[in-house]
CSV table of C-alpha atoms in Angstrom, one decimal:
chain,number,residue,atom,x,y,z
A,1,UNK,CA,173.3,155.4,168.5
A,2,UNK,CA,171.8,157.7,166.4
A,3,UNK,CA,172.5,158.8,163.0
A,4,UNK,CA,170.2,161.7,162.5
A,5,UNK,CA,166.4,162.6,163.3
A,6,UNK,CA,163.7,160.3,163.7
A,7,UNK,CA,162.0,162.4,160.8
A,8,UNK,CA,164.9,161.2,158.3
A,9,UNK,CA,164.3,157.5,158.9
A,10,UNK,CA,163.9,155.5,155.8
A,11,UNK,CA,159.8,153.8,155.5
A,12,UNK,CA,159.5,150.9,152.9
A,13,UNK,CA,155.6,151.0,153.7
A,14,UNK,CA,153.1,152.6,151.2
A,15,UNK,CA,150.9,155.1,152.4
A,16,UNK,CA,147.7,154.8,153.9
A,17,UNK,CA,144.8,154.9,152.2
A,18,UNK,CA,142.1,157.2,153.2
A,19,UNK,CA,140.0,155.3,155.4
A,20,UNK,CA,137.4,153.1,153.4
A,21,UNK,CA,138.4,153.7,150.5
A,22,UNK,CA,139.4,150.1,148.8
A,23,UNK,CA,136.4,148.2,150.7
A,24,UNK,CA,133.9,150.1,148.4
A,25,UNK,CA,135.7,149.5,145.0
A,26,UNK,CA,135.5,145.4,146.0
A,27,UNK,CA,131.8,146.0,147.0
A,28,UNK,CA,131.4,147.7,143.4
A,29,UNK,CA,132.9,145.1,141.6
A,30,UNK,CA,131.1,142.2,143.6
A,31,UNK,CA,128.0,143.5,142.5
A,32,UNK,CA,128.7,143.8,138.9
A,33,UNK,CA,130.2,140.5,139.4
A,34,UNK,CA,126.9,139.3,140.8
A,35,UNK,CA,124.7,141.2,138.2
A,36,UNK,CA,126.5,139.3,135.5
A,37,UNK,CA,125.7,135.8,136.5
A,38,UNK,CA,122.1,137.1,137.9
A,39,UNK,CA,121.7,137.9,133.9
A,40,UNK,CA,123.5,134.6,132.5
A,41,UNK,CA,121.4,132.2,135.2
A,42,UNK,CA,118.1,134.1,133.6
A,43,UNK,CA,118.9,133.6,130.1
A,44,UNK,CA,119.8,129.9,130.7
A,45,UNK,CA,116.4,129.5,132.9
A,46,UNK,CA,114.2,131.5,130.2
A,47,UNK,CA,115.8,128.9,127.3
A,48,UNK,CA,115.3,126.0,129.5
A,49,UNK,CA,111.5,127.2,129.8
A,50,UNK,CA,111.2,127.9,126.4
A,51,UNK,CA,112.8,124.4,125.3
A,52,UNK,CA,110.7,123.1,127.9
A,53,UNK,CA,107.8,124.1,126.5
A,54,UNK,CA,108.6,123.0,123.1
A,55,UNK,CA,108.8,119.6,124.4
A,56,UNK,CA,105.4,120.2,126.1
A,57,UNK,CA,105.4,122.7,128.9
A,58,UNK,CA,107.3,122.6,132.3
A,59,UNK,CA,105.1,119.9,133.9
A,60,UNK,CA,106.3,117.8,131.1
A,61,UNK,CA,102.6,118.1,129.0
A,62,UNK,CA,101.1,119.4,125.7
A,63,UNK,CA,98.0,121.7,126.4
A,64,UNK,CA,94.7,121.7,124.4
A,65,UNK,CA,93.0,118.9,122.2
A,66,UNK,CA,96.3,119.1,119.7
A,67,UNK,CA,97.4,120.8,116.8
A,68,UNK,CA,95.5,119.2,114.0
A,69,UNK,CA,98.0,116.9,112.4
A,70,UNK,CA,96.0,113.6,112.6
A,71,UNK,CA,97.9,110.3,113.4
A,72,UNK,CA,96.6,107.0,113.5
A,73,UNK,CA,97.4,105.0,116.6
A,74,UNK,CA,96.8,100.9,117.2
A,75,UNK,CA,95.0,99.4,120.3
A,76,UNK,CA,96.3,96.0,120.4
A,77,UNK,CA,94.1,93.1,122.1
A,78,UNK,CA,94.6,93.3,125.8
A,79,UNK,CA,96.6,96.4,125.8
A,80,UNK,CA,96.6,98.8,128.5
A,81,UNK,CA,96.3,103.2,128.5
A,82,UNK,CA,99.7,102.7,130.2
A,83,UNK,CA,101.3,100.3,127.5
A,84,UNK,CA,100.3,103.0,125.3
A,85,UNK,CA,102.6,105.7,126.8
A,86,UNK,CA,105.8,105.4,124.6
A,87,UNK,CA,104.3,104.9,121.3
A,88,UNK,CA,102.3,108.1,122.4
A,89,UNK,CA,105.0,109.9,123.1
A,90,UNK,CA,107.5,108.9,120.0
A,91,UNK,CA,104.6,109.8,118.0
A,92,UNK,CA,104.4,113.6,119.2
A,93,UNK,CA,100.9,112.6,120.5
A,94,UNK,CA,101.3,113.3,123.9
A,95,UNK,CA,104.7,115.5,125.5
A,96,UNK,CA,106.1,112.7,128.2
A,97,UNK,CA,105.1,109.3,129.1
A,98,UNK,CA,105.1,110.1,132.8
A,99,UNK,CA,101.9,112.9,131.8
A,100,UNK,CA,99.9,110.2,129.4
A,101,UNK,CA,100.4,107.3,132.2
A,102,UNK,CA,99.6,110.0,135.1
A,103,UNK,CA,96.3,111.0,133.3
A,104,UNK,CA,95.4,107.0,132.3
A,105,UNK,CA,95.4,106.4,136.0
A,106,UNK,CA,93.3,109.7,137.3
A,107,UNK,CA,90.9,108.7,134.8
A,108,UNK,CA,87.8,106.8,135.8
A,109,UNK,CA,87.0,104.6,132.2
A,110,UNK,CA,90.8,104.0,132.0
A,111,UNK,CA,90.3,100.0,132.0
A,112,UNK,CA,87.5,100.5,129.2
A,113,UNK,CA,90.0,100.6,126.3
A,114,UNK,CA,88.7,99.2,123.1
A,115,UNK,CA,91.6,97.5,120.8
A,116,UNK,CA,91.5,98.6,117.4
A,117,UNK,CA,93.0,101.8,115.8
A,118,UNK,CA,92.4,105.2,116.6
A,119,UNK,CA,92.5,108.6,114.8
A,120,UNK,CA,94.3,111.0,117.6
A,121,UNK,CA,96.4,114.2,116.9
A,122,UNK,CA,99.8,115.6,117.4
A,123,UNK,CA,101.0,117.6,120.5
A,124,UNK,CA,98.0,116.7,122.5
A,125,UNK,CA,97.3,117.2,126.2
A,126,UNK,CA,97.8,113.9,127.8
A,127,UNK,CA,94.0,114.3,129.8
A,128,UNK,CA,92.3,115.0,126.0
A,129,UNK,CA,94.7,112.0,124.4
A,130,UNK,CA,92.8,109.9,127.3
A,131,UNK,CA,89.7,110.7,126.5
A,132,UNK,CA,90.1,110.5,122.6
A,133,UNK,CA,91.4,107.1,123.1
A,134,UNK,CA,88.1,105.9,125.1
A,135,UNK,CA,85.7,107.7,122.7
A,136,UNK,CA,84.7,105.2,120.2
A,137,UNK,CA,84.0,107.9,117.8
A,138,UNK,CA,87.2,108.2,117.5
A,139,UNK,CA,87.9,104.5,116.0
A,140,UNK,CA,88.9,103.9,112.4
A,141,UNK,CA,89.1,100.6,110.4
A,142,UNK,CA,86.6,98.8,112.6
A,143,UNK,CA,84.0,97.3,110.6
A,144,UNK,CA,81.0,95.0,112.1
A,145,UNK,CA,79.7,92.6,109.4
A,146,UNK,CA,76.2,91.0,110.2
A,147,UNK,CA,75.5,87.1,109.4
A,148,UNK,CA,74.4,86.8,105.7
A,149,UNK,CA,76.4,90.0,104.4
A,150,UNK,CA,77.0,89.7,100.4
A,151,UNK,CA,80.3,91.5,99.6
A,152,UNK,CA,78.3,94.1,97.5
A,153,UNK,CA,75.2,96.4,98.7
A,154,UNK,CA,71.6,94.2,98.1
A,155,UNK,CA,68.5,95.9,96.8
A,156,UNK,CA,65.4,94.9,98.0
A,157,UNK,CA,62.7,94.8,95.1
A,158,UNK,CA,60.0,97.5,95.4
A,159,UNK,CA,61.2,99.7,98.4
A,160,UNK,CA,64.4,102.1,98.7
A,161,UNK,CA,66.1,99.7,100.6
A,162,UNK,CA,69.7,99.3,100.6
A,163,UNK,CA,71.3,96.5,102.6
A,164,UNK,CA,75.2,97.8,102.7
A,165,UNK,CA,77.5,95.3,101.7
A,166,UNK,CA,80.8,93.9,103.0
A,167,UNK,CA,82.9,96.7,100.9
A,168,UNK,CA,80.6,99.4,101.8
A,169,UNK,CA,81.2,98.8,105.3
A,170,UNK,CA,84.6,98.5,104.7
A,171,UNK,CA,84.9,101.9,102.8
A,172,UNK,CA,82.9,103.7,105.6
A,173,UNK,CA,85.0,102.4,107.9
A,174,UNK,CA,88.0,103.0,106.2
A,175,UNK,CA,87.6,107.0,106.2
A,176,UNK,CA,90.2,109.1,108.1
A,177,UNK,CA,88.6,112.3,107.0
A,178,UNK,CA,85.2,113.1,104.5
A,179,UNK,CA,87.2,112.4,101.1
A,180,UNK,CA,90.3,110.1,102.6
A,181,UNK,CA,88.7,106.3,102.2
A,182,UNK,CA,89.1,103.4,100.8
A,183,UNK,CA,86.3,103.3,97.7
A,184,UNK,CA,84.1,101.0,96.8
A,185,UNK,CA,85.6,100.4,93.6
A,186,UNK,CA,89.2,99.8,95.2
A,187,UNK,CA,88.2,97.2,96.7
A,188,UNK,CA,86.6,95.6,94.1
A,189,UNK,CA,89.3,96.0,92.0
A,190,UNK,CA,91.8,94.1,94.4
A,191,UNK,CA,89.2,91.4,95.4
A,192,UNK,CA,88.9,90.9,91.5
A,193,UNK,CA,92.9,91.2,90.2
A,194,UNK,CA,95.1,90.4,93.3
A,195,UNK,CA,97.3,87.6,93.5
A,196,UNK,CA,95.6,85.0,95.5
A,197,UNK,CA,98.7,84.3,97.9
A,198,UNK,CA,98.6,88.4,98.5
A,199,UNK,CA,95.0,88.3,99.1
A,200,UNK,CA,95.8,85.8,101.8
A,201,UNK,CA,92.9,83.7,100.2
A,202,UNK,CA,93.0,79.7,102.4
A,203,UNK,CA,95.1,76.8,99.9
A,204,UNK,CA,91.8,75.3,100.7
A,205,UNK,CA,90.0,77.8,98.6
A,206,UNK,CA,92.2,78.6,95.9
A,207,UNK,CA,91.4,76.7,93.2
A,208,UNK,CA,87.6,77.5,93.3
A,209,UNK,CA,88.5,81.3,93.5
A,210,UNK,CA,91.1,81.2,91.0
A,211,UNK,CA,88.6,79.7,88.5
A,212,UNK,CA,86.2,82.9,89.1
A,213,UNK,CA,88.7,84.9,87.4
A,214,UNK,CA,88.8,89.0,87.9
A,215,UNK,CA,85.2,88.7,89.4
A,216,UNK,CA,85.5,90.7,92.7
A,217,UNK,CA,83.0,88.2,93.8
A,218,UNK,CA,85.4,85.0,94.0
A,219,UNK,CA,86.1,86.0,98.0
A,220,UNK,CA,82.7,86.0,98.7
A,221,UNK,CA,81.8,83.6,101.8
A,222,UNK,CA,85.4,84.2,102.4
A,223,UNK,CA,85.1,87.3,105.2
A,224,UNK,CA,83.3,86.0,108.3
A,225,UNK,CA,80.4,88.2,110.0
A,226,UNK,CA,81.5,89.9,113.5
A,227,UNK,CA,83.8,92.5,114.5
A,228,UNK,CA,87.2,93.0,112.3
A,229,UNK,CA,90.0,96.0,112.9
A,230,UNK,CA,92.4,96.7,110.0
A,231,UNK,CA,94.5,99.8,109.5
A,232,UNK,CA,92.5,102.6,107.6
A,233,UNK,CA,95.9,103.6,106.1
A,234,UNK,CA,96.6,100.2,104.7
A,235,UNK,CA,95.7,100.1,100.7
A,236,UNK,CA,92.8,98.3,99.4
A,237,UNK,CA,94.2,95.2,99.2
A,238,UNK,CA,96.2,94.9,102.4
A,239,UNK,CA,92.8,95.5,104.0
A,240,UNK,CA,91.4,92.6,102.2
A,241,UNK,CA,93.8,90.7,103.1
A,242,UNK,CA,94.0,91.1,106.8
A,243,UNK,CA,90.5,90.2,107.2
A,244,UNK,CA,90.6,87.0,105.1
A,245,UNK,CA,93.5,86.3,106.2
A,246,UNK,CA,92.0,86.4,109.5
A,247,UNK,CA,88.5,84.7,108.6
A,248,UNK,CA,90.3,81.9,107.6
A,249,UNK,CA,92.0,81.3,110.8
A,250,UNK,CA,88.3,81.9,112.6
A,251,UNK,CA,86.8,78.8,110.1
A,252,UNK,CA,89.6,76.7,110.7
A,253,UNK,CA,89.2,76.7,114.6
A,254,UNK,CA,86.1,75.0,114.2
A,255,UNK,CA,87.8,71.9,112.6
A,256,UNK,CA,86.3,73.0,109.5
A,257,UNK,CA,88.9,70.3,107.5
A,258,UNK,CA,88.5,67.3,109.1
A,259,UNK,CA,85.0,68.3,109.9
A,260,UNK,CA,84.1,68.4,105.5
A,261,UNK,CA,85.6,65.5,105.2
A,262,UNK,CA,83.6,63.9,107.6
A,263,UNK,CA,80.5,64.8,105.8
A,264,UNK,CA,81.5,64.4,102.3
A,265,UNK,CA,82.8,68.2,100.7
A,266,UNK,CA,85.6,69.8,100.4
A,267,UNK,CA,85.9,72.8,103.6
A,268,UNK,CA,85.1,75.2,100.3
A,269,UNK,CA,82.3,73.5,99.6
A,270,UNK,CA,81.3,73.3,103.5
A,271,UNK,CA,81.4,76.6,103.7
A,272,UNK,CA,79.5,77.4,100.5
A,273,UNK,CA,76.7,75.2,102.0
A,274,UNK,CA,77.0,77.2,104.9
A,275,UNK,CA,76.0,80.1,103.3
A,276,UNK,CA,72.8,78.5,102.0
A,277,UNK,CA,71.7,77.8,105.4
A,278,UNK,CA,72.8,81.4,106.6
A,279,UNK,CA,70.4,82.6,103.6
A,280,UNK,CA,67.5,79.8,103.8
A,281,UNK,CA,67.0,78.9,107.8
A,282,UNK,CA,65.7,80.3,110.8
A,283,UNK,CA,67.5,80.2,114.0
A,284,UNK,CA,67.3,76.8,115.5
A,285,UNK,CA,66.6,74.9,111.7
A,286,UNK,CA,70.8,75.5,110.9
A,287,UNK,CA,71.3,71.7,111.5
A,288,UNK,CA,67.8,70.2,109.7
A,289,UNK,CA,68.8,72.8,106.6
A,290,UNK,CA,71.9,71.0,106.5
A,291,UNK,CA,70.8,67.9,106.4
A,292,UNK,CA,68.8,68.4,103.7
A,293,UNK,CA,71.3,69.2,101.4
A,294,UNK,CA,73.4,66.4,102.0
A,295,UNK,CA,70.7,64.4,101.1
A,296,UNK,CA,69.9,66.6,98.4
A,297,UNK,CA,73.6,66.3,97.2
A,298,UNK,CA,73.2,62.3,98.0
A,299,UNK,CA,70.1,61.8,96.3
A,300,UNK,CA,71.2,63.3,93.4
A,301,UNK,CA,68.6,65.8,93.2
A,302,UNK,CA,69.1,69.7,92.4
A,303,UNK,CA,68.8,72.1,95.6
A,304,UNK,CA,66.3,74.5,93.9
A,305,UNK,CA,67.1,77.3,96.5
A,306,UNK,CA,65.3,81.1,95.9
A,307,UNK,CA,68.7,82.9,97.7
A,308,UNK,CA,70.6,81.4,94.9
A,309,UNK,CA,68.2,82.7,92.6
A,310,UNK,CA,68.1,85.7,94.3
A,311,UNK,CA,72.0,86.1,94.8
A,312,UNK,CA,72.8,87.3,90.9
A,313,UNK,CA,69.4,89.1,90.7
A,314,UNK,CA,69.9,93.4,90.9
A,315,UNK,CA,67.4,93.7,93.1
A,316,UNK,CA,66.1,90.7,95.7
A,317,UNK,CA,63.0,89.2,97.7
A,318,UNK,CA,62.2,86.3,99.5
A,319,UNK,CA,60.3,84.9,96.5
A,320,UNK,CA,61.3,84.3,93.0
A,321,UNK,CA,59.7,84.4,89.4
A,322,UNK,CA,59.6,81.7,87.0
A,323,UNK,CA,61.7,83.8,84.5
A,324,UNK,CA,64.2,84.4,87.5
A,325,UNK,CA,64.6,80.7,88.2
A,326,UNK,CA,65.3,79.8,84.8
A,327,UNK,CA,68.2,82.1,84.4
A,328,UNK,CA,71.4,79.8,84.1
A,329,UNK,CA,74.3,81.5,86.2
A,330,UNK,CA,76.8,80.4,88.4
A,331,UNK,CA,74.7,80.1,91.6
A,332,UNK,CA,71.4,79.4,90.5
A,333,UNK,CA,70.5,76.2,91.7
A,334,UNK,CA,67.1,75.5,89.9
A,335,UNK,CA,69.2,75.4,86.4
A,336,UNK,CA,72.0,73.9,87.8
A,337,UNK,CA,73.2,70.5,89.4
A,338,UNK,CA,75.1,70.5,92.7
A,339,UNK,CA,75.9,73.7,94.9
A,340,UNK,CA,76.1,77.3,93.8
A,341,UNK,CA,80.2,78.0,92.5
A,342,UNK,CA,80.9,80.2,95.4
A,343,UNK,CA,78.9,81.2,98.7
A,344,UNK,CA,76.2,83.5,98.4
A,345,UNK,CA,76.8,85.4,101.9
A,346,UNK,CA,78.7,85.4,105.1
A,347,UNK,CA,78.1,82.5,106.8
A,348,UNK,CA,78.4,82.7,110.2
A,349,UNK,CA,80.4,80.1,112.6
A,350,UNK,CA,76.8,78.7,114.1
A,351,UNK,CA,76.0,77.8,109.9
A,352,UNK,CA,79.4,76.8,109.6
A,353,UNK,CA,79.3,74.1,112.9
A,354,UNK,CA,75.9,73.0,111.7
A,355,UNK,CA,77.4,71.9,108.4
A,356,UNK,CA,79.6,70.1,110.3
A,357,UNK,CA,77.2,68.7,112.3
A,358,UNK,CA,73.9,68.1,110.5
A,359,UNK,CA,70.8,66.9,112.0
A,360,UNK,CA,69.7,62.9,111.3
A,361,UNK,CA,66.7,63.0,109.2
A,362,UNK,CA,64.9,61.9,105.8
A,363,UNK,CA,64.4,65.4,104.7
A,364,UNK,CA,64.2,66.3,101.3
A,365,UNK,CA,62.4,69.8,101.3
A,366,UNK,CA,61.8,72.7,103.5
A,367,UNK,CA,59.8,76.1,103.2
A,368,UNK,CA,59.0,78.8,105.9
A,369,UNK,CA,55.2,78.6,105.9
A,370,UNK,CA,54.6,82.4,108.2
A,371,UNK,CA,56.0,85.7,109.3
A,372,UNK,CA,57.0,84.2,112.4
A,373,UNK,CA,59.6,81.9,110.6
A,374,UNK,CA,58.0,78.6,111.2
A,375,UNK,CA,59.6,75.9,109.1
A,376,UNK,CA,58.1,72.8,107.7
A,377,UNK,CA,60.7,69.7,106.8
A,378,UNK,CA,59.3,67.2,104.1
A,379,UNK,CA,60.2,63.7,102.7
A,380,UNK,CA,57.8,64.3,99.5
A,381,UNK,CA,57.1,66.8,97.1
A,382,UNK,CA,53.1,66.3,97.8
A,383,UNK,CA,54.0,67.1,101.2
A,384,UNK,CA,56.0,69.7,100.2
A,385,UNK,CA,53.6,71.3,97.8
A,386,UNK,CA,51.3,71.6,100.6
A,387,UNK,CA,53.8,73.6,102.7
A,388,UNK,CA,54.2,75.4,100.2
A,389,UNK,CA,50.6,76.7,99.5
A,390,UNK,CA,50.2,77.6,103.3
A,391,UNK,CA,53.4,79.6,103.0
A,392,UNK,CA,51.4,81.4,100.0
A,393,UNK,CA,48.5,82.3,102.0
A,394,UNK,CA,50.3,83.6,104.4
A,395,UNK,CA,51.7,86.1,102.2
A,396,UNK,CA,55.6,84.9,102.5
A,397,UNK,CA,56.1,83.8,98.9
A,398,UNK,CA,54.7,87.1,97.6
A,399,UNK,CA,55.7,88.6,95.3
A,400,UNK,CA,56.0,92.9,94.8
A,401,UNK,CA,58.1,92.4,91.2
């Protein structure tokens, strides 16, 4: 049935949109949509590259040879480039350990690494960071101490010679830049006023350097020759320190206690003695030198040695004056009995083991007779006194003062 025209009909419906009409307001608002996080992603990209390369670039590396904010680094023995890589890193040397390790393995000297300390700088590339660490330029507070090195400089008479001494080389060795050392007159003043336990100076030693007083001097003999690393940032007297400290420990392996008592001194006095035949004899005499003072010391007769002559004299030669050998000081052993009150030098471990180890023999007196260092051992003093005229004519007991 019908209840009126089809036109009258009720229709719940909405009307139609025009065609295509919605689709392009949700493509419009997609593509702001999309625009928006486009923009959000760059900004978070952009700050993750710029933190990024605060940190040391994308790749995870510094660039350049750094920013010129030294740091002093430490080699230890029988470390690696590799073991390096996180003390490198938490010092703002290099950006990333993965970089400083990747470059240590590209590079060709990497298993030439030196031990000792290194001056390096901040926010370098890890290649340049390699190469500063195998550049021995680059070392600081490695000092190489010949055999027979007095702990001050030695002038030699008539010539501008200037033989550095142990705390020159230390200074110079010391220097992190031209006017950032250790001085000269630093170390002095430790070696002379420091406590003895802080200077790390041997119980073996003690009392003998104690009784020098504030004389810088009381440590000589106490710093053996060869190659030593301290920190160059380490004060005066924590340099000293270390390398006595670490001198003793070199003595001692040679059974340097039970070796002095085997030959009649205490270890200071074997290593005084030591220092005599580091100053008097030519290579291959150490043991025949050593001998004779023993006997000298047995007999008892006086040692009547030039280099202790020579040791408190401003400027030095192989001979000596009469006036010079009359002087009474502490190591002057013409006017005085026994051995000199500390060492005169540096002796080095071949002196020290020849102490230990002294040739059999009646000697009482030697003297080097040419410039080739010939050495003539005598019983008697006619003997000797015939040595010693040959030695004269051969111009070795000259003397320029």
């Amino acid at each position: 049935m019908s209840t009126g025209p089809k036109s009258a009909t009720r229709n719940t419906k909405a009307p139609k949109p025009a065609r295509g009409r919605r689709p392009r307001v949700r493509r419009r608002q997609t593509a702001v949509a999309i625009n928006v996080v486009s923009v959000l992603l760059s900004v978070i990209i952009l700050a993750g590259v710029g933190f990024l390369w605060m940190r040391g670039g994308v790749a995870g590396d510094f660039t350049g040879e750094g920013n010129g904010e030294t740091v002093v680094v430490e080699v230890a023995q029988g470390s690696s480039l590799s073991d390096l890589s996180s003390e490198l890193t938490e010092m703002g040397v290099v950006a990333t350990e993965g970089a400083f390790i990747s470059a240590a393995n590209n590079h060709d000297r990497s298993g030439e690494l030196q031990p000792g300390f290194y001056r390096l700088e901040k926010k370098m590339s890890a290649a340049a960071a390699v190469d500063a660490l195998l550049d021995p330029t680059n070392q600081a507070g490695t000092v190489d101490i010949p055999t027979g090195t007095r702990l001050a400089d030695t002038h030699i008479v008539a010539s501008d010679d200037v033989r550095k001494g142990i705390f020159t080389l230390i200074s110079e060795a010391s220097c992190m830049g031209d006017d950032e050392c250790i001085t000269v007159d630093e170390l002095k003043q430790a070696a002379g006023t420091m406590d003895l336990a802080k200077l790390s100076v041997p119980e073996w030693a003690t009392a003998e350097v104690g009784a020098r007083g504030d004389d810088p001097r009381r440590i000589e003999g106490l710093i053996t020759p060869g190659v030593h690393q301290f920190n160059p940032q380490a004060s005066a007297g924590e340099v000293l320190s270390t390398l006595v400290k670490e001198s003793a420990a070199r003595y001692e392996q040679t059974g340097l206690e039970a070796s002095a008592a085997r030959v009649g001194l205490s270890p200071y006095e074997l290593i005084t003695a030591a220092s005599l035949i580091q100053m008097e004899a030519p290579d291959g005499d150490f043991e025949k030198v050593a001998r004779v003072i023993l006997n000298r010391l047995d007999e008892p007769m006086r040692m009547q040695f030039d280099s202790t002559v020579n040791y408190d004299l401003p400027d030095q030669e192989v001979a000596t004056t009469d006036e010079d050998r009359a002087r009474e000081t502490a190591w002057n052993t013409y006017a005085k009995d026994g051995l000199p009150e500390t060492p005169i030098a540096s002796p080095s471990i071949e002196a020290i083991t020849a102490m230990e180890n002294p040739a059999d023999g009646p000697w009482l007196y030697f003297v080097t007779v040419d410039k080739d260092g010939r050495t003539v051992f005598t019983t008697t003093f006619e003997e000797h006194q015939a040595a010693i005229r040959e030695s004269i004519d051969n111009g070795v007991l000259d003397s320029n003062r």
